[in-house]
Amino acid sequence: MSRIERLAERLGQPLLVTKGANVRYLTGLDSSNAALLVERSGEATLYTDFRYVNTARELGGTTVVETSRYVIRSLAGLLSGRSIAIEADHLSVSAFETLRGGGIRAEHTTGLVEALRAVKSDEELAALRRAAALSDQVFEDLSHEPFVGRTEAELAWWIERRFRELGASASSFEPMVAFGEMGARPHGHPRADAAVPGGTLVVVDAGCVVDGYCSDCTRTFLTGGAPDAEARRLLDLYELCARAQLDGLAAVRPGAHGRDVDAASRVAVEAAGLGDAYGHGLGHGVGMEIHEAPVLRPESEDTLEVGNVVTVEPGIYLPGDVGVRIEDLVVVTADGCERLTTFTKEPLTVG
């Protein structure tokens, strides 16, 4: 059964798919300007403009209709008088008003395609494994690079370049290389004017895209040269985060609720009196996009299934001081989970 047919089985009325990643998942068309109408019968019509229409026709599997550059405006006329469902999380208010102005009756829906995307096929898992293996190689290579005296931005660029050299089509997000107080920010941006010193923790969060699928991995490195007492403090912080990550991994299994997996990763951190320093969720789904369903966080209502691919990434952040995060990409299996990113989590000291 095709992805479009599987989606059609879940529909109460025709669905207009407008999110680019969802259109690509259902049809294979990678376009910045397309929409897909999926009927309850399983028939589907792909609407796009002159730039993509020939590619769309070559893909097959749908009826292809060429529109003007303004696809939504064209649809307002082509679908006038129809009742459809829309992806409320992805259609802008102005686009919605354009459809409604054409006499289209639209019901808001959320997460229909995303629910399908959350459970990966064997082919998708193979692509994710390739992306994760490439990430492992980059982290291995990085661990042999000098850190001290190089800026965060220089190291981040080294990572991006290395991904491309090894065959990735892109980075899945801007690499994070951050030490000291910038490392204490979960989404710190690499600085071009900040050279990495000795005796600190350096958080490196990076991923790549291989065959349209993303990887995501974080490791925290220790630079040498700290006095013994400071080195011990930093290592204790690292080991606490590692404990939290192992506890999170152990909680990942089919039927587990996202909020409960998240909670398992917080026990050791809270017992150490640092619960407030772990302020983000444990993880998120990864696939065609770097953030997708399901999610592992305190407010999550998701239940894990075999084939979900999620990150497990607890962090501890001490404002103005240092941060540490350890992250793996894992697939949910029948008896727990399998790590897709396997680069060592032993504390590594770099020069």
Coordinates of C-alpha atoms in Angstrom, one line a residue:
M1 CA 0.0 0.0 0.0
S2 CA 1.4 3.4 -1.0
R3 CA 1.9 6.2 1.5
I4 CA -1.0 8.2 -0.1
E5 CA -3.3 5.2 0.2
R6 CA -2.4 4.8 3.9
L7 CA -3.1 8.4 4.5
A8 CA -6.5 8.2 2.6
E9 CA -7.6 5.4 5.0
R10 CA -7.3 7.9 7.9
L11 CA -9.2 10.8 6.3
G12 CA -12.7 12.0 7.1
Q13 CA -12.7 14.2 4.0
P14 CA -10.1 15.2 1.3
L15 CA -6.9 16.6 2.7
L16 CA -5.0 19.5 1.2
V17 CA -1.3 18.9 2.0
T18 CA 0.8 22.0 1.9
K19 CA 3.8 21.4 4.1
G20 CA 6.8 20.9 1.8
A21 CA 8.2 17.9 3.7
N22 CA 4.8 16.2 3.8
V23 CA 4.4 16.7 0.0
R24 CA 7.8 15.2 -0.5
Y25 CA 7.1 12.2 1.8
L26 CA 3.9 11.4 -0.1
T27 CA 5.0 12.1 -3.7
G28 CA 8.8 12.3 -3.8
L29 CA 8.6 15.9 -5.1
D30 CA 11.1 18.2 -3.5
S31 CA 9.6 21.6 -4.1
S32 CA 9.2 25.0 -2.5
N33 CA 5.8 25.5 -4.2
A34 CA 3.4 22.6 -4.4
A35 CA 0.3 21.3 -2.8
L36 CA -1.3 17.8 -2.8
L37 CA -5.0 17.0 -2.6
V38 CA -5.6 13.5 -1.3
E39 CA -9.1 12.1 -1.8
R40 CA -10.6 9.6 0.5
S41 CA -10.6 7.1 -2.4
G42 CA -6.8 7.2 -2.5
E43 CA -6.6 9.3 -5.6
A44 CA -4.4 12.4 -5.4
T45 CA -3.7 15.5 -7.4
L46 CA -0.4 17.3 -7.2
Y47 CA -0.5 21.0 -7.9
T48 CA 2.7 22.9 -8.8
D49 CA 4.0 25.6 -11.1
F50 CA 6.1 25.5 -14.3
R51 CA 9.4 25.1 -12.5
Y52 CA 8.5 21.7 -11.0
V53 CA 5.7 20.4 -13.1
N54 CA 7.8 18.2 -15.4
T55 CA 9.6 16.6 -12.4
A56 CA 6.2 16.0 -10.8
R57 CA 5.0 14.2 -13.9
E58 CA 8.1 12.0 -14.0
L59 CA 7.5 10.8 -10.5
G60 CA 4.1 9.3 -11.3
G61 CA 1.5 8.2 -8.7
T62 CA -0.6 11.3 -8.9
T63 CA -2.5 13.4 -11.3
V64 CA -0.4 16.5 -11.9
V65 CA -2.0 20.0 -12.6
E66 CA 0.2 23.0 -13.5
T67 CA -0.8 26.1 -11.7
S68 CA 0.4 29.7 -11.6
R69 CA 3.3 30.6 -9.4
Y70 CA 0.7 31.3 -6.7
V71 CA -0.5 27.8 -6.1
I72 CA -2.9 28.7 -3.3
R73 CA -4.5 31.4 -5.4
S74 CA -5.0 28.9 -8.2
L75 CA -6.5 26.3 -5.9
A76 CA -9.0 28.9 -4.7
G77 CA -10.5 28.7 -8.2
L78 CA -9.8 25.0 -9.0
L79 CA -11.4 23.8 -5.7
S80 CA -14.1 26.4 -5.4
G81 CA -17.2 25.0 -3.6
R82 CA -15.5 22.0 -2.2
S83 CA -15.2 20.9 1.4
I84 CA -11.6 19.9 2.4
A85 CA -9.4 19.5 5.4
I86 CA -6.2 21.6 5.7
E87 CA -3.0 21.3 7.6
A88 CA -3.6 24.0 10.2
D89 CA -0.1 24.0 11.5
H90 CA 1.4 24.7 8.1
L91 CA -1.1 26.9 6.2
S92 CA -0.7 30.6 6.8
V93 CA -3.7 32.7 7.8
S94 CA -3.5 34.6 4.5
A95 CA -3.4 31.4 2.5
F96 CA -6.4 30.1 4.4
E97 CA -8.3 33.3 3.7
T98 CA -7.5 33.0 0.0
L99 CA -9.0 29.5 -0.1
R100 CA -12.0 30.6 1.9
G101 CA -12.4 33.6 -0.4
G102 CA -12.7 31.1 -3.3
G103 CA -15.7 29.4 -1.7
I104 CA -13.8 26.5 -0.2
R105 CA -15.0 25.2 3.1
A106 CA -12.0 24.1 5.2
E107 CA -11.7 22.0 8.3
H108 CA -8.6 22.4 10.4
T109 CA -6.6 19.2 11.0
T110 CA -3.1 18.6 12.5
G111 CA -0.6 15.8 12.4
L112 CA -2.2 13.4 9.9
V113 CA 0.8 13.0 7.6
E114 CA 3.2 13.5 10.5
A115 CA 1.7 10.4 12.2
L116 CA 2.6 8.3 9.2
R117 CA 6.1 9.9 9.0
A118 CA 6.8 9.1 12.6
V119 CA 7.0 5.3 11.9
K120 CA 9.9 4.7 9.6
S121 CA 10.0 2.1 6.8
D122 CA 13.0 -0.2 6.3
E123 CA 14.2 2.1 3.5
E124 CA 13.9 5.2 5.6
L125 CA 15.8 3.5 8.4
A126 CA 18.5 2.5 6.0
A127 CA 19.0 6.2 5.0
L128 CA 19.0 7.2 8.7
R129 CA 21.6 4.6 9.4
R130 CA 23.8 6.0 6.6
A131 CA 23.4 9.5 8.0
A132 CA 24.2 8.4 11.5
A133 CA 27.3 6.4 10.4
L134 CA 28.6 9.5 8.6
S135 CA 28.0 11.5 11.8
D136 CA 30.0 8.9 13.7
Q137 CA 32.9 9.3 11.3
V138 CA 32.9 13.1 11.6
F139 CA 32.9 13.0 15.4
E140 CA 35.7 10.4 15.3
D141 CA 37.7 12.7 13.0
L142 CA 36.9 15.7 15.1
S143 CA 38.2 14.1 18.3
H144 CA 41.7 14.0 16.8
E145 CA 41.6 17.7 15.8
P146 CA 43.1 20.4 18.0
F147 CA 40.5 22.5 19.8
V148 CA 42.5 25.0 22.0
G149 CA 43.2 28.2 20.2
R150 CA 40.6 27.7 17.4
T151 CA 37.4 29.6 17.4
E152 CA 34.0 28.0 17.8
A153 CA 33.1 29.2 14.3
E154 CA 36.3 27.7 12.8
L155 CA 35.5 24.3 14.3
A156 CA 31.9 24.5 13.2
W157 CA 33.0 25.2 9.6
W158 CA 35.4 22.3 9.8
I159 CA 32.5 20.0 10.7
E160 CA 30.3 21.3 7.9
R161 CA 33.1 20.9 5.4
R162 CA 33.9 17.4 6.7
F163 CA 30.3 16.3 6.3
R164 CA 30.4 17.4 2.6
E165 CA 33.7 15.7 2.0
L166 CA 32.3 12.4 3.3
G167 CA 29.3 12.6 1.0
A168 CA 26.5 14.4 2.9
S169 CA 24.3 16.6 0.8
A170 CA 24.0 19.1 3.6
S171 CA 24.2 19.7 7.4
S172 CA 20.9 19.0 9.0
F173 CA 21.3 22.2 11.0
E174 CA 24.0 24.7 11.8
P175 CA 26.6 22.9 13.9
M176 CA 26.9 24.0 17.5
V177 CA 30.4 24.3 18.9
A178 CA 30.2 26.1 22.3
F179 CA 32.4 26.4 25.4
G180 CA 32.0 28.1 28.7
E181 CA 29.1 30.4 29.1
M182 CA 28.0 29.8 25.4
G183 CA 28.0 26.1 26.1
A184 CA 25.6 26.8 29.0
R185 CA 23.0 27.9 26.4
P186 CA 21.2 24.9 24.8
H187 CA 21.2 26.6 21.4
G188 CA 24.5 28.5 21.6
H189 CA 25.8 29.9 18.3
P190 CA 29.5 29.5 17.3
R191 CA 31.5 32.6 17.9
A192 CA 34.1 33.8 15.4
D193 CA 35.9 35.8 18.1
A194 CA 36.1 33.3 20.9
A195 CA 39.1 30.9 20.9
V196 CA 38.6 27.7 22.8
P197 CA 40.7 27.7 26.0
G198 CA 42.2 24.8 28.0
G199 CA 40.4 23.5 31.0
T200 CA 36.8 23.8 29.8
L201 CA 33.9 21.7 28.3
V202 CA 33.0 22.1 24.7
V203 CA 29.6 21.1 23.5
V204 CA 29.4 19.9 19.9
D205 CA 26.0 19.3 18.3
A206 CA 26.0 18.4 14.7
G207 CA 24.1 16.4 12.0
C208 CA 24.0 15.8 8.3
V209 CA 21.5 14.9 5.5
V210 CA 22.1 11.7 3.5
D211 CA 19.5 10.6 0.9
G212 CA 17.0 13.1 2.3
Y213 CA 17.2 12.0 5.9
C214 CA 18.9 13.6 8.9
S215 CA 21.2 12.7 11.6
D216 CA 21.6 14.4 15.0
C217 CA 24.3 13.8 17.6
T218 CA 25.9 15.7 20.5
R219 CA 29.1 15.0 22.3
T220 CA 30.9 17.2 24.9
F221 CA 34.6 17.3 25.0
L222 CA 37.0 18.3 27.8
T223 CA 40.0 20.4 26.9
G224 CA 43.1 19.7 28.8
G225 CA 44.9 22.0 31.2
A226 CA 42.4 22.4 34.0
P227 CA 43.7 22.3 37.6
D228 CA 42.9 18.9 39.2
A229 CA 40.0 20.2 41.3
E230 CA 38.4 21.9 38.3
A231 CA 39.0 18.9 36.0
R232 CA 37.2 16.7 38.6
R233 CA 34.3 19.1 38.8
L234 CA 33.9 19.1 35.0
L235 CA 34.2 15.4 34.8
D236 CA 31.6 14.9 37.6
L237 CA 29.2 17.1 35.6
Y238 CA 29.8 15.1 32.5
E239 CA 29.3 11.8 34.3
L240 CA 26.0 13.1 35.7
C241 CA 24.8 13.9 32.2
A242 CA 25.9 10.5 31.0
R243 CA 23.9 8.8 33.7
A244 CA 20.9 10.8 32.8
Q245 CA 21.3 9.8 29.1
L246 CA 21.7 6.1 29.9
D247 CA 18.6 6.3 32.1
G248 CA 16.7 7.9 29.2
L249 CA 17.9 5.3 26.7
A250 CA 16.8 2.5 29.1
A251 CA 13.3 4.0 29.2
V252 CA 12.8 4.0 25.4
R253 CA 10.6 1.1 24.4
P254 CA 7.3 0.5 22.5
G255 CA 4.3 1.7 24.5
A256 CA 6.3 4.1 26.6
H257 CA 4.9 7.6 26.9
G258 CA 7.1 10.4 25.8
R259 CA 6.7 12.2 29.2
D260 CA 7.7 9.1 31.1
V261 CA 10.8 8.6 29.1
D262 CA 11.7 12.2 29.7
A263 CA 11.0 11.8 33.4
A264 CA 13.4 8.8 33.7
S265 CA 16.2 11.0 32.4
R266 CA 15.7 13.6 35.1
V267 CA 16.0 11.4 38.2
A268 CA 19.7 11.5 38.7
V269 CA 20.0 15.2 37.7
E270 CA 17.3 16.2 40.2
A271 CA 18.9 14.1 42.9
A272 CA 22.1 16.0 42.4
G273 CA 20.2 19.3 43.0
L274 CA 20.6 20.4 39.4
G275 CA 17.0 19.8 38.1
D276 CA 16.6 23.5 37.2
A277 CA 19.7 23.3 35.0
Y278 CA 18.1 20.7 32.7
G279 CA 15.4 22.9 31.2
H280 CA 14.6 21.3 27.8
G281 CA 12.9 18.1 26.8
L282 CA 14.8 14.9 26.4
G283 CA 14.3 14.5 22.7
H284 CA 12.4 14.7 19.5
G285 CA 11.7 12.7 16.4
V286 CA 14.1 12.9 13.4
G287 CA 13.6 11.9 9.8
M288 CA 13.2 14.0 6.7
E289 CA 13.3 17.0 9.1
I290 CA 15.5 17.5 12.1
H291 CA 12.5 18.0 14.4
E292 CA 9.4 15.9 13.9
A293 CA 7.1 13.5 15.8
P294 CA 7.2 12.0 18.4
V295 CA 8.6 14.1 21.2
L296 CA 10.0 13.2 24.6
R297 CA 9.3 16.0 27.0
P298 CA 7.3 16.7 30.2
E299 CA 4.1 17.7 28.3
S300 CA 4.3 15.0 25.6
E301 CA 1.2 13.0 24.9
D302 CA 3.0 10.7 22.4
T303 CA 3.3 7.0 22.8
L304 CA 6.4 5.3 21.3
E305 CA 6.0 2.7 18.5
V306 CA 8.4 0.3 16.8
G307 CA 10.0 2.3 14.0
N308 CA 10.0 5.7 15.7
V309 CA 13.4 7.4 15.5
V310 CA 14.1 9.9 18.3
T311 CA 17.0 11.7 20.0
V312 CA 17.9 11.1 23.6
E313 CA 19.7 14.2 24.7
P314 CA 19.7 15.4 28.3
G315 CA 21.7 18.5 29.1
I316 CA 22.9 20.4 32.2
Y317 CA 23.6 24.1 31.8
L318 CA 25.2 26.3 34.4
P319 CA 24.6 30.0 33.3
G320 CA 27.8 31.9 33.0
D321 CA 29.9 28.8 33.6
V322 CA 29.7 25.7 31.4
G323 CA 27.2 23.2 29.8
V324 CA 27.2 19.6 28.9
R325 CA 24.9 17.6 26.6
I326 CA 25.2 14.0 25.3
E327 CA 22.9 12.9 22.5
D328 CA 22.2 9.8 20.5
L329 CA 19.8 9.1 17.7
V330 CA 17.9 5.8 18.3
V331 CA 15.3 3.7 16.7
V332 CA 12.6 2.1 18.8
T333 CA 12.7 -1.7 18.5
A334 CA 10.4 -4.5 19.8
D335 CA 12.5 -4.8 22.9
G336 CA 13.8 -1.3 23.6
C337 CA 15.9 0.8 21.3
E338 CA 19.0 0.6 19.1
R339 CA 21.5 3.4 18.9
L340 CA 22.1 4.7 15.4
T341 CA 24.9 7.1 16.5
T342 CA 27.6 4.9 18.2
F343 CA 30.6 7.2 18.6
T344 CA 32.0 6.7 22.1
K345 CA 30.4 8.5 25.1
E346 CA 33.5 8.0 27.2
P347 CA 34.8 11.4 28.3
L348 CA 37.4 12.5 25.8
T349 CA 40.1 15.1 26.4
V350 CA 41.2 17.1 23.4
G351 CA 44.1 19.4 22.9

